[in-house]
Amino acid sequence: MRQPAVPARLVDRPALSAALDAAATHEVVVVKAGAGWGKTTAVAAWAKTRRACWLTVPGADISLERFSRELLRALRHRLPRLPAELVTTTAGDATTVAELVRGLLGVHLDEPVVLVVDDAGVLTGEAARLVEELCLDGPALLTLVLLTRVELGFAVPGAAEIDSRQLAFTEREVAALAGPDAAMILARTGGRPAAVALYREALSGGCALPGESGDVLAQLSGSVLADQPEPVRELVRAIAVLGSARTELCVALGFPDARETLPELARRGLVTGPEWTVVEPLREALLREHADDGVRVKAAVFCERTGAHAEALRHLVEAERWDLVTQLLLRRDEQIVAGGDAEAVLTALDRMEIEDPRLHLVRGFALQHRGDWLAAVHCYEQATGELRPCTSWRMGQLYALTGQTGRAVEVFERTVFDDVVSLDVVRLLSLATHWFRETGQCETARELAVRCAEAARRCGGHAAFAWSDKAFGLLAGYDGDRAAFERHYGQAVERARRAGNRLLELTIRTEQAWFRTETGPEEALAEVDEVLVLGRQAGLIGHERDCRGIRALANVRLGRFDAALRDAGQDPRTLVTRAEVHRRRGEPGQAQAFLDEALAAGSDPLAVATLARVVAGTDLATAGKLADQAVATSAVLRSREVPALLARGWVAALAGDRETARADAATARALAGRRGDRAGLADALQLAAVVSADRGALLAEAAVVWRAAGDPVGAAAAQLASARLDDTDPAEPENVLRRHGVRTDVRMADVLGASLPRTARIVVRTLGWFQVLRDGIAVPTASWQSRKARDLLKVLAAHRGRPVPRPRLVDLLWPDDTSDRTANRLSVLLSTLRTVLSVPGLPEDAEPLVADRDTVSLDLSLIHLDVAVFLDSAHLALVAHRRGDQAAASLLTAADELYVGEFLAEQPYEQWAVQAREEVQGRYTAVLRALVQLVRDPDQQVGYLIRMLELDPYDESAHVRLVKALRAAGRHGEARRRYQVYLEQMREIGVRPVEPDLFAPTAVLRAG
């Protein structure tokens, strides 16, 4: 954006220029004065001789995305290699955007640049925070000059200030403009440039100077316009009332000579254009004497006729013609919202008394596309009565978006249709096609699509045909007909563009991206990124939650688990996606928690199928029932068939039912191949491999398909399973999986779980959660007979194979019982525990539970005790680290991966558990500290340090190192937040921070 033009007659102002030069030695300059003090003109004249960029804030409440785009466009005037916009779908706050801008300027800024932000005082929210971030921590070669009429809404410590005292004309400058009356003019105007200019205009026109009494501005405005014909005076008054007006609007208002008159008025300094405005203080004076709301109404009529619906709304609201506002909103609310002006609709409604219930629909539609779905549902419900298509499509769409598709179907079934075919009817039929198909009413969905096509033909117009194509594209997507899917959605997008309906285009492309997560997740990500950028440019954010969910699902299919969790956030609709991340990582507990929550809201076959695979490692009977349920439900809905069949097949494979596994693998393989679902195809090949003699070839083929799908985790899992089954070196695929955070020793219904060696061994897990597995199957609760038997095993686990005297066990298990019965009770518990720990296949003399007359212990040669394995591994790793052994890094990493949670977290107060827990925590902290010392990547250091602080939030050295590591990684905003946490934690325990000035200039040098 180029800086404003400087007036042809410009008086030399050396004092002001010197003041601006001195201020510009600071990183931030604030120029603050009211209207008419010449801020823009003065700074534009000064900046003309400097390497300056100019950004005029487009208006209040500008979004962060739009403001960052305008900022880059301004900077590109001097730095043309900067990108035109920041394409950041995950950067939702000003801190992150500021870091990106700083990074770009760090690369491209090689000499000083001045960035002028005009009207910075109107900035609010994240856009204001972005400017604040740049003021607080901007590039050394960038000077920010902020022009404002009011107090800034953000902090600018250390900024230089220019105010009305420096902006005011001196007597010499007034004399250069207005001649010998300079002293008198200066006394009357205080040197206010706009008032001086009015005096000069009055003098040049031969008008008498106003007296000292009365409203001087009104006298001046009358003087400068006195020699003009009445139509010219009326034109200036109309522009003053409207605030701004283009030439075409002025002509439409009844001023046919505006094209010739306005440039002449601009030459005289009374108006500025081409978006014509009256200069201050002339406008101020005119508004005092003239406020004709009829002009606003005429302007609104013209704006609506020319498609500027939001501008028409603004004029009517300012005129307070609420009857006309109501009519306009009922006619044009969709166009206003689609143009990115949902806030204008909501602001208008907040100022009105809602008498027409249809306005609740208008409010709900604006709220929906602002992303406030719950409030929108409430508005729609307030508007219900006899349901017509114009109401039903909006209500149903929102119910479907919030996961209440059944209610959307009910809305359609209650709708009253008449003989008139409108675009609302076409929309409703298209959306209902989706609702009925999603609820398994496939034939009805096809009938509705046909009705939609006929209605579109009768209605006519690109938008109607776009909705019709969307309905047929959706059916093709569910059916796996890729050619028809691409054809219909391609036509729908093109027709939405021709209709000029950006909102419809974004809706169609979002739906298209969702289907592509199955056939081409990389394509889905690219589509979603573009949709997000286009939506933010248009001020439309109602679809962003859907887009983030699509990104999460696509990233899961690409093995990018951390990115998937970031995109999923806390949205209840992404519960199954989050569960799938944890399932693929080998974290069944977390996966099951998300799935239980998802299933509490409804029986989605994908959630049921995923849960079946998660619980199969511990409860095959329940897993089998869940898998059967998933297959039955998916058959009815005719969707999710591939994941349901794979779940049943994998559960059958773990249970030894090879025939069912083979049959389901074959069916899933055929369906996935027809649909272009490469992830499903690869998983079906893996299932076939574990129940086939030709496993090597099938697993190799699965790895190829995974790689073609862009999923390195899937490919590594197939390679590891092949190595396990063929007894070859698994190191390479294990390393790949480890880098992606995948555990390879957890038995679930997948290729890794099925390929785990099955030996007659007992596994006792105490880290993270307590669990006992025999041959990979969890011991059911009923086998324990009593809680005391579990407690006995926990006590023995805390001693890690060391013998425990029987009296000690009695004291720990029955601390308050002094009777003689405790010895017999202990014998009963030992018998129960011996049964729990018995497995077939052990030698006759092998006894996992070792008990004699005096002591009891566990034989760790027969029992895999995770806490013992971790402590031994950590000890070896730390010894290697102290010795400077080259293998230390890999040993420490292996020890880190063995720690999956604190020791027996469910026993928070038992002293014997506390002692073991503190030993484990201390050893793990030492491992993390050693890793921080060894790794050079700041991001890796950050991960280890965060885990250290989770264990001990008052570890001062970890806090300090974390702040410095974040700074070294370029994550400055996060570093500042962590620095504040550090200060608060030290304050909480009454400790004076050793480094209280990490963000002082000297500390920055030390951190670097």
mmCIF file of N, CA and C in Angstrom, residues 66 108 165 352 358 394 627 722 739 827 964:
data_model
loop_
_atom_site.group_PDB
_atom_site.id
_atom_site.type_symbol
_atom_site.label_atom_id
_atom_site.label_comp_id
_atom_site.label_asym_id
_atom_site.label_seq_id
_atom_site.Cartn_x
_atom_site.Cartn_y
_atom_site.Cartn_z
ATOM 1 N N ARG A 66 -6.512 -10.891 8.001
ATOM 2 C CA ARG A 66 -6.547 -9.806 7.025
ATOM 3 C C ARG A 66 -5.489 -8.751 7.347
ATOM 4 N N HIS A 108 14.905 -10.899 4.925
ATOM 5 C CA HIS A 108 14.831 -9.960 3.794
ATOM 6 C C HIS A 108 15.234 -8.528 4.135
ATOM 7 N N ARG A 165 1.269 19.507 19.891
ATOM 8 C CA ARG A 165 2.174 20.637 20.093
ATOM 9 C C ARG A 165 3.211 20.705 18.968
ATOM 10 N N MET A 352 -31.395 -3.371 17.709
ATOM 11 C CA MET A 352 -32.805 -3.381 17.330
ATOM 12 C C MET A 352 -33.664 -4.102 18.366
ATOM 13 N N ARG A 358 -38.395 -13.966 12.162
ATOM 14 C CA ARG A 358 -37.445 -14.387 11.128
ATOM 15 C C ARG A 358 -36.055 -13.808 11.368
ATOM 16 N N ARG A 394 -31.244 -24.022 7.030
ATOM 17 C CA ARG A 394 -30.300 -23.436 7.980
ATOM 18 C C ARG A 394 -30.259 -24.244 9.280
ATOM 19 N N ALA A 627 -16.544 -55.701 17.476
ATOM 20 C CA ALA A 627 -16.250 -55.812 16.047
ATOM 21 C C ALA A 627 -17.473 -56.271 15.269
ATOM 22 N N SER A 722 7.384 -57.977 9.650
ATOM 23 C CA SER A 722 8.078 -58.955 8.802
ATOM 24 C C SER A 722 9.362 -59.432 9.467
ATOM 25 N N ARG A 739 11.089 -42.830 16.498
ATOM 26 C CA ARG A 739 11.120 -41.394 16.197
ATOM 27 C C ARG A 739 9.717 -40.805 16.103
ATOM 28 N N SER A 827 -1.134 -66.535 53.753
ATOM 29 C CA SER A 827 -0.998 -67.795 53.010
ATOM 30 C C SER A 827 -2.061 -67.903 51.929
ATOM 31 N N LYS A 964 15.772 -20.617 27.546
ATOM 32 C CA LYS A 964 16.863 -20.401 26.599
ATOM 33 C C LYS A 964 16.745 -21.327 25.389
#
